[in-house]
mmCIF file of C-alpha atoms in Angstrom:
data_model
loop_
_atom_site.group_PDB
_atom_site.id
_atom_site.type_symbol
_atom_site.label_atom_id
_atom_site.label_comp_id
_atom_site.label_asym_id
_atom_site.label_seq_id
_atom_site.Cartn_x
_atom_site.Cartn_y
_atom_site.Cartn_z
ATOM 1 C CA MET K 1 -45.929 -12.498 58.834
ATOM 2 C CA LEU K 2 -46.230 -11.210 62.404
ATOM 3 C CA ALA K 3 -47.928 -8.007 61.238
ATOM 4 C CA ALA K 4 -50.467 -10.067 59.274
ATOM 5 C CA LYS K 5 -51.203 -12.224 62.327
ATOM 6 C CA VAL K 6 -51.758 -9.146 64.476
ATOM 7 C CA ARG K 7 -54.106 -7.590 61.898
ATOM 8 C CA ALA K 8 -56.096 -10.833 61.777
ATOM 9 C CA VAL K 9 -56.491 -10.773 65.574
ATOM 10 C CA GLU K 10 -57.605 -7.145 65.501
ATOM 11 C CA ARG K 11 -60.234 -7.913 62.857
ATOM 12 C CA LEU K 12 -61.430 -10.947 64.792
ATOM 13 C CA LEU K 13 -61.754 -9.212 68.157
ATOM 14 C CA GLY K 14 -62.760 -5.798 66.801
ATOM 15 C CA ARG K 15 -60.114 -4.035 68.852
ATOM 16 C CA ALA K 16 -56.598 -2.731 68.346
ATOM 17 C CA VAL K 17 -53.740 -4.669 69.916
ATOM 18 C CA ASP K 18 -51.964 -2.576 72.542
ATOM 19 C CA ARG K 19 -48.587 -4.266 72.367
ATOM 20 C CA VAL K 20 -46.812 -6.994 70.426
ATOM 21 C CA HIS K 21 -44.010 -9.003 72.019
ATOM 22 C CA GLU K 22 -41.687 -10.481 69.417
ATOM 23 C CA CYS K 23 -39.694 -13.630 70.110
ATOM 24 C CA PRO K 24 -36.374 -12.480 71.665
ATOM 25 C CA CYS K 25 -34.296 -15.043 69.749
ATOM 26 C CA GLY K 26 -35.963 -14.503 66.371
ATOM 27 C CA ASP K 27 -37.302 -17.425 64.375
ATOM 28 C CA LEU K 28 -34.557 -19.944 65.232
ATOM 29 C CA GLY K 29 -33.761 -21.888 68.379
ATOM 30 C CA TYR K 30 -36.854 -20.901 70.346
ATOM 31 C CA ARG K 31 -38.482 -24.291 71.018
ATOM 32 C CA MET K 32 -37.489 -25.843 74.339
ATOM 33 C CA LYS K 33 -39.370 -29.091 73.660
ATOM 34 C CA ILE K 34 -39.965 -31.119 70.510
ATOM 35 C CA SER K 35 -41.512 -34.442 69.570
ATOM 36 C CA LEU K 36 -40.139 -36.370 66.597
ATOM 37 C CA ARG K 37 -41.215 -39.582 64.947
ATOM 38 C CA VAL K 38 -38.601 -42.261 64.348
ATOM 39 C CA THR K 39 -39.124 -44.060 61.058
ATOM 40 C CA ARG K 40 -37.039 -45.671 58.345
ATOM 41 C CA ASP K 41 -36.181 -43.652 55.260
ATOM 42 C CA LYS K 42 -36.827 -46.282 52.596
ATOM 43 C CA GLU K 43 -35.929 -43.904 49.766
ATOM 44 C CA LYS K 44 -32.462 -43.207 51.160
ATOM 45 C CA ASP K 45 -30.560 -45.831 53.159
ATOM 46 C CA GLY K 46 -33.335 -47.620 55.049
ATOM 47 C CA LEU K 47 -31.966 -46.510 58.423
ATOM 48 C CA PRO K 48 -34.159 -45.011 61.158
ATOM 49 C CA ARG K 49 -34.302 -41.230 60.996
ATOM 50 C CA PHE K 50 -36.106 -38.409 62.749
ATOM 51 C CA ALA K 51 -39.195 -37.014 61.058
ATOM 52 C CA TRP K 52 -41.897 -34.537 61.950
ATOM 53 C CA HIS K 53 -45.288 -33.419 60.724
ATOM 54 C CA GLU K 54 -45.275 -30.145 58.835
ATOM 55 C CA PRO K 55 -47.926 -27.722 60.174
ATOM 56 C CA LYS K 56 -51.361 -28.452 58.689
ATOM 57 C CA SER K 57 -49.985 -31.534 56.939
ATOM 58 C CA LYS K 58 -50.262 -35.259 57.573
ATOM 59 C CA HIS K 59 -47.051 -35.954 55.684
ATOM 60 C CA LEU K 60 -43.825 -36.668 57.523
ATOM 61 C CA THR K 61 -40.738 -34.648 56.674
ATOM 62 C CA PHE K 62 -37.376 -36.260 57.359
ATOM 63 C CA LEU K 63 -34.842 -34.158 59.213
ATOM 64 C CA ASP K 64 -31.154 -33.958 58.761
ATOM 65 C CA LYS K 65 -29.308 -34.006 62.061
ATOM 66 C CA SER K 66 -30.719 -30.657 63.207
ATOM 67 C CA PHE K 67 -34.059 -28.967 63.792
ATOM 68 C CA PRO K 68 -33.523 -25.200 63.333
ATOM 69 C CA ILE K 69 -36.461 -23.979 65.436
ATOM 70 C CA ALA K 70 -35.325 -26.074 68.422
ATOM 71 C CA HIS K 71 -32.996 -24.823 71.146
ATOM 72 C CA GLU K 72 -29.262 -25.189 70.528
ATOM 73 C CA ARG K 73 -28.955 -27.805 73.282
ATOM 74 C CA ILE K 74 -31.549 -30.006 71.584
ATOM 75 C CA ASN K 75 -29.763 -29.666 68.253
ATOM 76 C CA LYS K 76 -26.492 -30.754 69.836
ATOM 77 C CA ALA K 77 -28.247 -33.794 71.291
ATOM 78 C CA LEU K 78 -30.035 -34.937 68.122
ATOM 79 C CA PRO K 79 -27.057 -36.425 66.208
ATOM 80 C CA VAL K 80 -25.848 -38.256 69.326
ATOM 81 C CA VAL K 81 -29.284 -39.764 69.930
ATOM 82 C CA LEU K 82 -29.794 -40.656 66.271
ATOM 83 C CA ASP K 83 -26.416 -42.387 66.090
ATOM 84 C CA ARG K 84 -27.359 -44.634 69.038
ATOM 85 C CA ILE K 85 -30.794 -45.333 67.570
ATOM 86 C CA GLN K 86 -29.191 -46.525 64.347
ATOM 87 C CA LYS K 87 -26.348 -48.528 65.911
ATOM 88 C CA ASP K 88 -27.604 -49.883 69.243
ATOM 89 C CA PRO K 89 -30.649 -52.215 69.150
ATOM 90 C CA SER K 90 -31.081 -51.734 72.903
ATOM 91 C CA ILE K 91 -32.044 -48.133 72.113
ATOM 92 C CA GLY K 92 -33.393 -48.298 68.569
ATOM 93 C CA HIS K 93 -35.456 -51.502 68.399
ATOM 94 C CA SER K 94 -39.228 -50.803 68.147
ATOM 95 C CA LEU K 95 -38.669 -47.097 68.909
ATOM 96 C CA PHE K 96 -41.247 -44.893 67.180
ATOM 97 C CA GLU K 97 -41.083 -41.518 68.959
ATOM 98 C CA THR K 98 -38.415 -39.362 70.591
ATOM 99 C CA LYS K 99 -39.190 -36.343 72.763
ATOM 100 C CA LEU K 100 -36.566 -33.849 73.881
ATOM 101 C CA HIS K 101 -37.227 -31.165 76.476
ATOM 102 C CA THR K 102 -34.659 -28.683 77.737
ATOM 103 C CA SER K 103 -34.733 -25.632 79.984
ATOM 104 C CA LEU K 104 -33.029 -22.253 80.120
ATOM 105 C CA LEU K 105 -31.488 -23.485 83.361
ATOM 106 C CA GLY K 106 -29.630 -26.228 81.465
ATOM 107 C CA ASP K 107 -31.561 -29.437 82.157
ATOM 108 C CA LEU K 108 -32.346 -31.883 79.355
ATOM 109 C CA MET K 109 -34.877 -34.710 79.323
ATOM 110 C CA ILE K 110 -35.083 -37.357 76.602
ATOM 111 C CA SER K 111 -38.164 -39.577 76.382
ATOM 112 C CA LEU K 112 -37.984 -42.636 74.121
ATOM 113 C CA VAL K 113 -41.357 -44.205 73.297
ATOM 114 C CA TYR K 114 -41.535 -47.838 72.145
ATOM 115 C CA ARG K 115 -44.084 -50.129 70.540
ATOM 116 C CA VAL K 116 -43.177 -53.148 72.681
ATOM 117 C CA PRO K 117 -42.294 -53.562 76.382
ATOM 118 C CA LEU K 118 -38.705 -52.868 77.381
ATOM 119 C CA THR K 119 -36.383 -55.236 79.198
ATOM 120 C CA GLU K 120 -35.260 -52.885 81.943
ATOM 121 C CA THR K 121 -31.967 -54.660 82.639
ATOM 122 C CA VAL K 122 -31.025 -54.247 78.967
ATOM 123 C CA TRP K 123 -32.462 -50.806 78.231
ATOM 124 C CA SER K 124 -31.374 -48.951 81.379
ATOM 125 C CA PRO K 125 -27.572 -49.398 81.028
ATOM 126 C CA ALA K 126 -27.741 -48.438 77.343
ATOM 127 C CA ALA K 127 -29.900 -45.399 78.117
ATOM 128 C CA GLU K 128 -27.601 -44.335 80.948
ATOM 129 C CA GLU K 129 -24.644 -44.509 78.578
ATOM 130 C CA LEU K 130 -26.566 -42.495 75.980
ATOM 131 C CA GLY K 131 -27.481 -39.881 78.581
ATOM 132 C CA GLU K 132 -23.833 -39.428 79.532
ATOM 133 C CA ALA K 133 -22.820 -39.080 75.872
ATOM 134 C CA VAL K 134 -25.523 -36.437 75.379
ATOM 135 C CA ARG K 135 -24.414 -34.567 78.499
ATOM 136 C CA GLU K 136 -20.841 -34.418 77.212
ATOM 137 C CA ALA K 137 -21.974 -33.268 73.758
ATOM 138 C CA THR K 138 -24.424 -30.612 74.953
ATOM 139 C CA GLY K 139 -22.986 -29.329 78.226
ATOM 140 C CA ALA K 140 -26.362 -29.922 79.897
ATOM 141 C CA THR K 141 -26.377 -29.647 83.687
ATOM 142 C CA ARG K 142 -28.136 -33.019 83.846
ATOM 143 C CA VAL K 143 -29.718 -35.408 81.354
ATOM 144 C CA ASN K 144 -32.800 -37.360 82.415
ATOM 145 C CA MET K 145 -33.690 -40.455 80.386
ATOM 146 C CA ILE K 146 -37.194 -41.924 80.165
ATOM 147 C CA GLY K 147 -38.210 -45.139 78.419
ATOM 148 C CA ARG K 148 -41.912 -45.636 77.793
ATOM 149 C CA SER K 149 -44.099 -48.326 76.344
ATOM 150 C CA ARG K 150 -47.646 -49.431 77.087
ATOM 151 C CA LYS K 151 -48.094 -49.557 80.896
ATOM 152 C CA GLN K 152 -44.347 -49.083 81.380
ATOM 153 C CA ASN K 153 -42.349 -46.023 82.395
ATOM 154 C CA ILE K 154 -38.633 -46.306 83.229
ATOM 155 C CA VAL K 155 -37.060 -43.120 84.598
ATOM 156 C CA LEU K 156 -33.316 -42.577 84.936
ATOM 157 C CA GLY K 157 -32.908 -39.318 86.828
ATOM 158 C CA ASN K 158 -35.948 -37.053 87.149
ATOM 159 C CA PRO K 159 -39.231 -37.208 85.187
ATOM 160 C CA TYR K 160 -38.979 -33.443 84.682
ATOM 161 C CA VAL K 161 -36.607 -30.586 83.886
ATOM 162 C CA LEU K 162 -35.992 -27.774 86.330
ATOM 163 C CA GLU K 163 -36.611 -24.247 85.071
ATOM 164 C CA LYS K 164 -36.016 -20.782 86.501
ATOM 165 C CA PHE K 165 -37.380 -17.388 85.415
ATOM 166 C CA PRO K 166 -36.317 -13.983 86.804
ATOM 167 C CA ILE K 167 -39.325 -11.677 87.381
ATOM 168 C CA LEU K 168 -39.301 -8.056 88.586
ATOM 169 C CA ASP K 169 -41.565 -7.035 91.450
ATOM 170 C CA GLY K 170 -43.231 -3.635 91.790
ATOM 171 C CA ASP K 171 -40.037 -2.104 93.171
ATOM 172 C CA GLY K 172 -37.924 -3.334 90.265
ATOM 173 C CA VAL K 173 -36.269 -6.072 92.338
ATOM 174 C CA SER K 174 -35.647 -9.340 90.477
ATOM 175 C CA HIS K 175 -36.862 -12.621 91.987
ATOM 176 C CA ASP K 176 -36.024 -16.081 90.651
ATOM 177 C CA PHE K 177 -39.042 -18.363 90.266
ATOM 178 C CA TRP K 178 -38.443 -22.107 90.065
ATOM 179 C CA TYR K 179 -40.536 -24.721 88.280
ATOM 180 C CA ARG K 180 -40.686 -28.409 87.499
ATOM 181 C CA GLN K 181 -41.737 -29.109 83.897
ATOM 182 C CA SER K 182 -42.767 -32.751 83.704
ATOM 183 C CA ALA K 183 -42.564 -35.059 80.722
ATOM 184 C CA GLU K 184 -46.248 -35.591 80.017
ATOM 185 C CA GLU K 185 -47.687 -32.325 81.347
ATOM 186 C CA PHE K 186 -48.123 -29.057 79.464
ATOM 187 C CA SER K 187 -45.507 -26.339 79.780
ATOM 188 C CA GLN K 188 -44.860 -23.332 77.581
ATOM 189 C CA PRO K 189 -42.489 -24.503 74.795
ATOM 190 C CA ASN K 190 -40.824 -21.104 74.291
ATOM 191 C CA GLY K 191 -38.945 -20.364 77.506
ATOM 192 C CA LEU K 192 -37.871 -16.823 76.638
ATOM 193 C CA MET K 193 -41.409 -15.861 75.658
ATOM 194 C CA ASN K 194 -42.816 -17.482 78.779
ATOM 195 C CA ASN K 195 -40.550 -15.230 80.843
ATOM 196 C CA ILE K 196 -42.050 -12.213 79.047
ATOM 197 C CA MET K 197 -45.591 -13.506 79.619
ATOM 198 C CA LEU K 198 -44.941 -13.988 83.335
ATOM 199 C CA GLN K 199 -43.620 -10.441 83.646
ATOM 200 C CA TRP K 200 -46.629 -9.082 81.748
ATOM 201 C CA ALA K 201 -49.057 -10.954 84.019
ATOM 202 C CA ALA K 202 -47.274 -9.665 87.128
ATOM 203 C CA ASP K 203 -47.436 -6.082 85.854
ATOM 204 C CA ALA K 204 -51.045 -6.352 84.628
ATOM 205 C CA THR K 205 -52.384 -7.537 87.987
ATOM 206 C CA ARG K 206 -50.351 -5.207 90.198
ATOM 207 C CA LEU K 207 -52.163 -2.416 92.037
ATOM 208 C CA PRO K 208 -50.453 0.614 93.600
ATOM 209 C CA ALA K 209 -49.822 0.021 97.300
ATOM 210 C CA ASN K 210 -52.192 2.823 98.310
ATOM 211 C CA ASP K 211 -54.947 1.441 96.050
ATOM 212 C CA ARG K 212 -54.761 -2.199 97.122
ATOM 213 C CA PRO K 213 -57.861 -3.469 98.962
ATOM 214 C CA VAL K 214 -57.471 -5.223 102.300
ATOM 215 C CA GLU K 215 -59.043 -8.379 100.891
ATOM 216 C CA ASN K 216 -57.339 -9.017 97.586
ATOM 217 C CA ASP K 217 -57.509 -12.636 96.429
ATOM 218 C CA LEU K 218 -56.919 -14.554 93.198
ATOM 219 C CA LEU K 219 -58.785 -17.484 91.671
ATOM 220 C CA GLU K 220 -56.925 -19.318 88.919
ATOM 221 C CA LEU K 221 -58.453 -22.005 86.707
ATOM 222 C CA TYR K 222 -56.312 -24.338 84.538
ATOM 223 C CA CYS K 223 -53.199 -23.545 86.608
ATOM 224 C CA GLY K 224 -51.039 -26.363 85.192
ATOM 225 C CA ASN K 225 -47.676 -26.609 86.945
ATOM 226 C CA GLY K 226 -48.213 -23.264 88.692
ATOM 227 C CA ASN K 227 -46.531 -21.269 85.934
ATOM 228 C CA PHE K 228 -48.462 -18.066 86.655
ATOM 229 C CA THR K 229 -49.658 -19.059 90.124
ATOM 230 C CA SER K 230 -46.292 -18.752 91.859
ATOM 231 C CA VAL K 231 -45.529 -15.270 90.548
ATOM 232 C CA LEU K 232 -48.964 -13.729 90.989
ATOM 233 C CA SER K 233 -49.658 -15.182 94.427
ATOM 234 C CA LYS K 234 -46.301 -14.030 95.778
ATOM 235 C CA PHE K 235 -46.319 -10.537 94.280
ATOM 236 C CA ASN K 236 -49.872 -9.273 94.055
ATOM 237 C CA TYR K 237 -52.430 -11.146 96.165
ATOM 238 C CA GLU K 238 -53.165 -11.898 99.779
ATOM 239 C CA TYR K 239 -54.584 -15.378 99.154
ATOM 240 C CA THR K 240 -54.753 -17.532 96.019
ATOM 241 C CA LEU K 241 -56.833 -20.574 95.144
ATOM 242 C CA ALA K 242 -55.853 -22.462 91.979
ATOM 243 C CA SER K 243 -57.331 -25.548 90.343
ATOM 244 C CA GLU K 244 -55.871 -28.085 87.927
ATOM 245 C CA ILE K 245 -57.172 -31.477 86.784
ATOM 246 C CA GLY K 246 -53.824 -33.147 85.974
ATOM 247 C CA ARG K 247 -52.350 -35.162 88.829
ATOM 248 C CA VAL K 248 -48.724 -34.451 87.873
ATOM 249 C CA GLY K 249 -49.504 -30.798 87.197
ATOM 250 C CA VAL K 250 -50.921 -30.425 90.712
ATOM 251 C CA LYS K 251 -47.819 -32.036 92.245
ATOM 252 C CA ASP K 252 -45.548 -29.733 90.249
ATOM 253 C CA ALA K 253 -47.608 -26.663 91.166
ATOM 254 C CA ILE K 254 -47.467 -27.514 94.878
ATOM 255 C CA TRP K 255 -43.691 -28.021 94.598
ATOM 256 C CA SER K 256 -43.312 -24.678 92.813
ATOM 257 C CA LEU K 257 -45.354 -22.774 95.391
ATOM 258 C CA ALA K 258 -43.269 -24.228 98.220
ATOM 259 C CA LYS K 259 -39.951 -23.623 96.434
ATOM 260 C CA ASN K 260 -40.893 -20.016 95.649
ATOM 261 C CA LYS K 261 -42.282 -19.384 99.147
ATOM 262 C CA SER K 262 -45.727 -18.531 97.792
ATOM 263 C CA HIS K 263 -47.197 -19.686 101.079
ATOM 264 C CA GLN K 264 -50.612 -18.034 100.787
ATOM 265 C CA ALA K 265 -51.629 -20.095 97.742
ATOM 266 C CA LYS K 266 -53.470 -23.413 97.597
ATOM 267 C CA VAL K 267 -53.814 -25.789 94.653
ATOM 268 C CA VAL K 268 -56.672 -28.282 94.434
ATOM 269 C CA ARG K 269 -57.031 -31.119 91.953
ATOM 270 C CA MET K 270 -60.383 -30.366 90.371
ATOM 271 C CA SER K 271 -61.767 -29.967 86.888
ATOM 272 C CA SER K 272 -63.248 -26.611 85.951
ATOM 273 C CA HIS K 273 -66.691 -28.243 85.940
ATOM 274 C CA GLU K 274 -66.171 -29.424 89.525
ATOM 275 C CA MET K 275 -64.849 -26.022 90.554
ATOM 276 C CA CYS K 276 -68.009 -24.482 89.120
ATOM 277 C CA GLN K 277 -70.162 -26.836 91.194
ATOM 278 C CA ALA K 278 -68.210 -25.921 94.328
ATOM 279 C CA PHE K 279 -68.208 -22.207 93.489
ATOM 280 C CA PHE K 280 -72.006 -22.102 93.360
ATOM 281 C CA ASN K 281 -72.485 -24.470 96.343
ATOM 282 C CA GLU K 282 -74.079 -27.129 94.147
ATOM 283 C CA ARG K 283 -71.905 -29.979 95.414
ATOM 284 C CA GLN K 284 -69.590 -30.681 98.331
ATOM 285 C CA PHE K 285 -66.105 -32.035 97.639
ATOM 286 C CA GLN K 286 -63.809 -33.894 100.009
ATOM 287 C CA ARG K 287 -60.895 -32.308 98.164
ATOM 288 C CA LEU K 288 -62.080 -28.914 99.437
ATOM 289 C CA ARG K 289 -62.478 -30.001 103.053
ATOM 290 C CA GLU K 290 -59.722 -27.580 104.119
ATOM 291 C CA VAL K 291 -60.926 -24.761 101.842
ATOM 292 C CA ASP K 292 -63.844 -22.456 102.579
ATOM 293 C CA LEU K 293 -64.671 -20.513 99.424
ATOM 294 C CA ASP K 294 -66.558 -17.968 101.515
ATOM 295 C CA ASP K 295 -63.241 -16.930 103.078
ATOM 296 C CA TYR K 296 -62.011 -15.587 99.731
ATOM 297 C CA LEU K 297 -62.769 -12.267 98.082
ATOM 298 C CA PHE K 298 -61.565 -12.733 94.522
ATOM 299 C CA ARG K 299 -60.501 -9.469 92.884
ATOM 300 C CA THR K 300 -59.051 -11.324 89.892
ATOM 301 C CA ILE K 301 -59.866 -14.551 88.070
ATOM 302 C CA PHE K 302 -57.028 -15.818 85.888
ATOM 303 C CA VAL K 303 -57.585 -18.363 83.098
ATOM 304 C CA ASP K 304 -55.142 -19.970 80.666
ATOM 305 C CA PRO K 305 -57.229 -22.696 78.999
ATOM 306 C CA PRO K 306 -56.193 -25.206 76.307
ATOM 307 C CA ARG K 307 -56.812 -24.529 72.612
ATOM 308 C CA GLN K 308 -60.470 -25.521 72.832
ATOM 309 C CA GLY K 309 -61.042 -22.619 75.209
ATOM 310 C CA LEU K 310 -63.136 -22.371 78.352
ATOM 311 C CA ASP K 311 -65.620 -25.021 79.379
ATOM 312 C CA VAL K 312 -69.200 -24.098 80.262
ATOM 313 C CA GLY K 313 -68.495 -24.064 84.001
ATOM 314 C CA SER K 314 -65.626 -21.600 83.671
ATOM 315 C CA VAL K 315 -67.741 -19.286 81.516
ATOM 316 C CA ARG K 316 -70.424 -19.416 84.178
ATOM 317 C CA ILE K 317 -67.963 -18.486 86.951
ATOM 318 C CA LEU K 318 -66.494 -15.613 84.945
ATOM 319 C CA SER K 319 -69.896 -14.241 83.977
ATOM 320 C CA THR K 320 -70.782 -13.691 87.659
ATOM 321 C CA HIS K 321 -67.468 -12.044 88.527
ATOM 322 C CA GLN K 322 -67.240 -8.344 89.280
ATOM 323 C CA GLY K 323 -63.618 -7.287 89.007
ATOM 324 C CA GLN K 324 -60.634 -8.213 86.861
ATOM 325 C CA ILE K 325 -60.326 -11.162 84.479
ATOM 326 C CA ILE K 326 -56.985 -12.115 82.941
ATOM 327 C CA TYR K 327 -57.427 -14.369 79.926
ATOM 328 C CA VAL K 328 -54.334 -15.935 78.326
ATOM 329 C CA SER K 329 -55.166 -17.728 75.089
ATOM 330 C CA CYS K 330 -53.379 -19.812 72.480
ATOM 331 C CA ASN K 331 -56.426 -19.681 70.187
ATOM 332 C CA PRO K 332 -57.928 -16.277 69.268
ATOM 333 C CA VAL K 333 -61.052 -17.914 67.804
ATOM 334 C CA THR K 334 -62.073 -19.650 71.033
ATOM 335 C CA MET K 335 -61.062 -16.575 73.019
ATOM 336 C CA LYS K 336 -63.519 -14.489 70.985
ATOM 337 C CA ARG K 337 -66.230 -17.124 71.492
ATOM 338 C CA ASP K 338 -65.647 -17.177 75.248
ATOM 339 C CA ILE K 339 -65.609 -13.397 75.620
ATOM 340 C CA GLU K 340 -68.906 -13.161 73.760
ATOM 341 C CA ALA K 341 -70.424 -15.907 75.931
ATOM 342 C CA ILE K 342 -69.318 -14.156 79.139
ATOM 343 C CA ARG K 343 -70.656 -10.820 77.907
ATOM 344 C CA GLU K 344 -74.010 -12.373 77.026
ATOM 345 C CA LEU K 345 -74.447 -14.094 80.408
ATOM 346 C CA SER K 346 -73.009 -11.431 82.685
ATOM 347 C CA PRO K 347 -75.053 -8.677 84.350
ATOM 348 C CA PHE K 348 -71.886 -6.565 84.434
ATOM 349 C CA LYS K 349 -70.366 -4.247 81.876
ATOM 350 C CA MET K 350 -67.330 -5.753 80.143
ATOM 351 C CA GLU K 351 -64.348 -3.743 78.928
ATOM 352 C CA ILE K 352 -61.134 -5.122 77.453
ATOM 353 C CA LYS K 353 -58.629 -2.790 79.098
ATOM 354 C CA GLU K 354 -55.545 -4.278 77.446
ATOM 355 C CA LEU K 355 -54.857 -6.718 74.619
ATOM 356 C CA VAL K 356 -51.326 -7.959 73.967
ATOM 357 C CA CYS K 357 -49.808 -10.488 71.562
ATOM 358 C CA PHE K 358 -46.917 -12.858 72.186
ATOM 359 C CA ASP K 359 -45.246 -14.325 69.102
ATOM 360 C CA GLN K 360 -44.666 -17.709 70.693
ATOM 361 C CA PHE K 361 -43.958 -19.475 67.370
ATOM 362 C CA PRO K 362 -42.422 -17.099 64.786
ATOM 363 C CA ASN K 363 -43.237 -17.675 61.102
ATOM 364 C CA THR K 364 -46.296 -19.785 61.923
ATOM 365 C CA ASP K 365 -49.998 -18.937 62.088
ATOM 366 C CA HIS K 366 -49.928 -19.242 65.884
ATOM 367 C CA LEU K 367 -50.218 -16.161 68.097
ATOM 368 C CA GLU K 368 -50.610 -16.159 71.871
ATOM 369 C CA LEU K 369 -52.871 -13.501 73.391
ATOM 370 C CA GLY K 370 -53.254 -11.899 76.783
ATOM 371 C CA ALA K 371 -56.309 -9.830 77.688
ATOM 372 C CA VAL K 372 -57.029 -7.729 80.757
ATOM 373 C CA ILE K 373 -60.803 -7.549 81.136
ATOM 374 C CA GLN K 374 -62.663 -5.422 83.656
ATOM 375 C CA MET K 375 -66.185 -6.318 84.776
ATOM 376 C CA THR K 376 -68.035 -3.403 86.392
ATOM 377 C CA PRO K 377 -71.642 -2.616 87.337
ATOM 378 C CA PRO K 378 -73.675 -1.326 84.364
#
């Protein structure tokens, strides 16, 4: 199936793929986060059970007590959680969704989402007891429990998992990069593949020491929790400016930059549309009061947009850029659309120097892409 996905990408983009990164753990146990519905199985015993939507289907499929594509730690937790859902009304009553998120570092976070408000004095002791039972069953370093309903969010522990990825610098020395992956913010669901993507991005943006310009800065749009920002700003650039619209994502990115000693990077909470307005001096923003865009000389612009691709403002920024563009995409169709839009608007010559595939979700139609694009004078 992977070969067919790669051929489809090559036909779509009209270019051969330079390298394909297969999932290191194969097609089992790769998902670090899952979301499951909780619903009663009326055809079996009437008890609440976990269910999920099959890809491209609206029908729910009931699970047994395991989910093969999920990480081993999640699978060890599932039967413990399900047992409490079925037996303890403090946990199971009005529950309709369960989210589990683990990390390679060993953290585990369980979010229980309810239809009705929770009584904190009842729910919290039961959830704390469940968290301890899960920790004993899974060997997790810590288990964070979250109870959510409309306008209510009870957190026992941290509202995130800690993650760590080892990345090699240009001298082959390994550095550990730390991250907070929060409950309701995006993070890459395949931790092992994310490690590979981070290493690829570090290598793709690295210049030889004798070829590195004095002013060598990075602009990153859609930076999320600083997943790429921390590595790239520390290894390959003098100064970095990154933008993200999500409030929690910005907090996590700032934490990551400080933890990883990426001191020459700044994160601002701005949408890509607002960043476009600031970039072209069309509007002044209080959030940029300590940032002078004229002080930066961006050699690289890095984008990792959501599935719908780049917004109009981001396309506009990229079309005026002379230098390197790194485009990470989870949707080849919108990536093709965006590349064509940039090419049409830009006065510069565009060349895709490298195109790589990351099999983030084996045995599915999904394929993550990374493109190194060079914009040069015609």
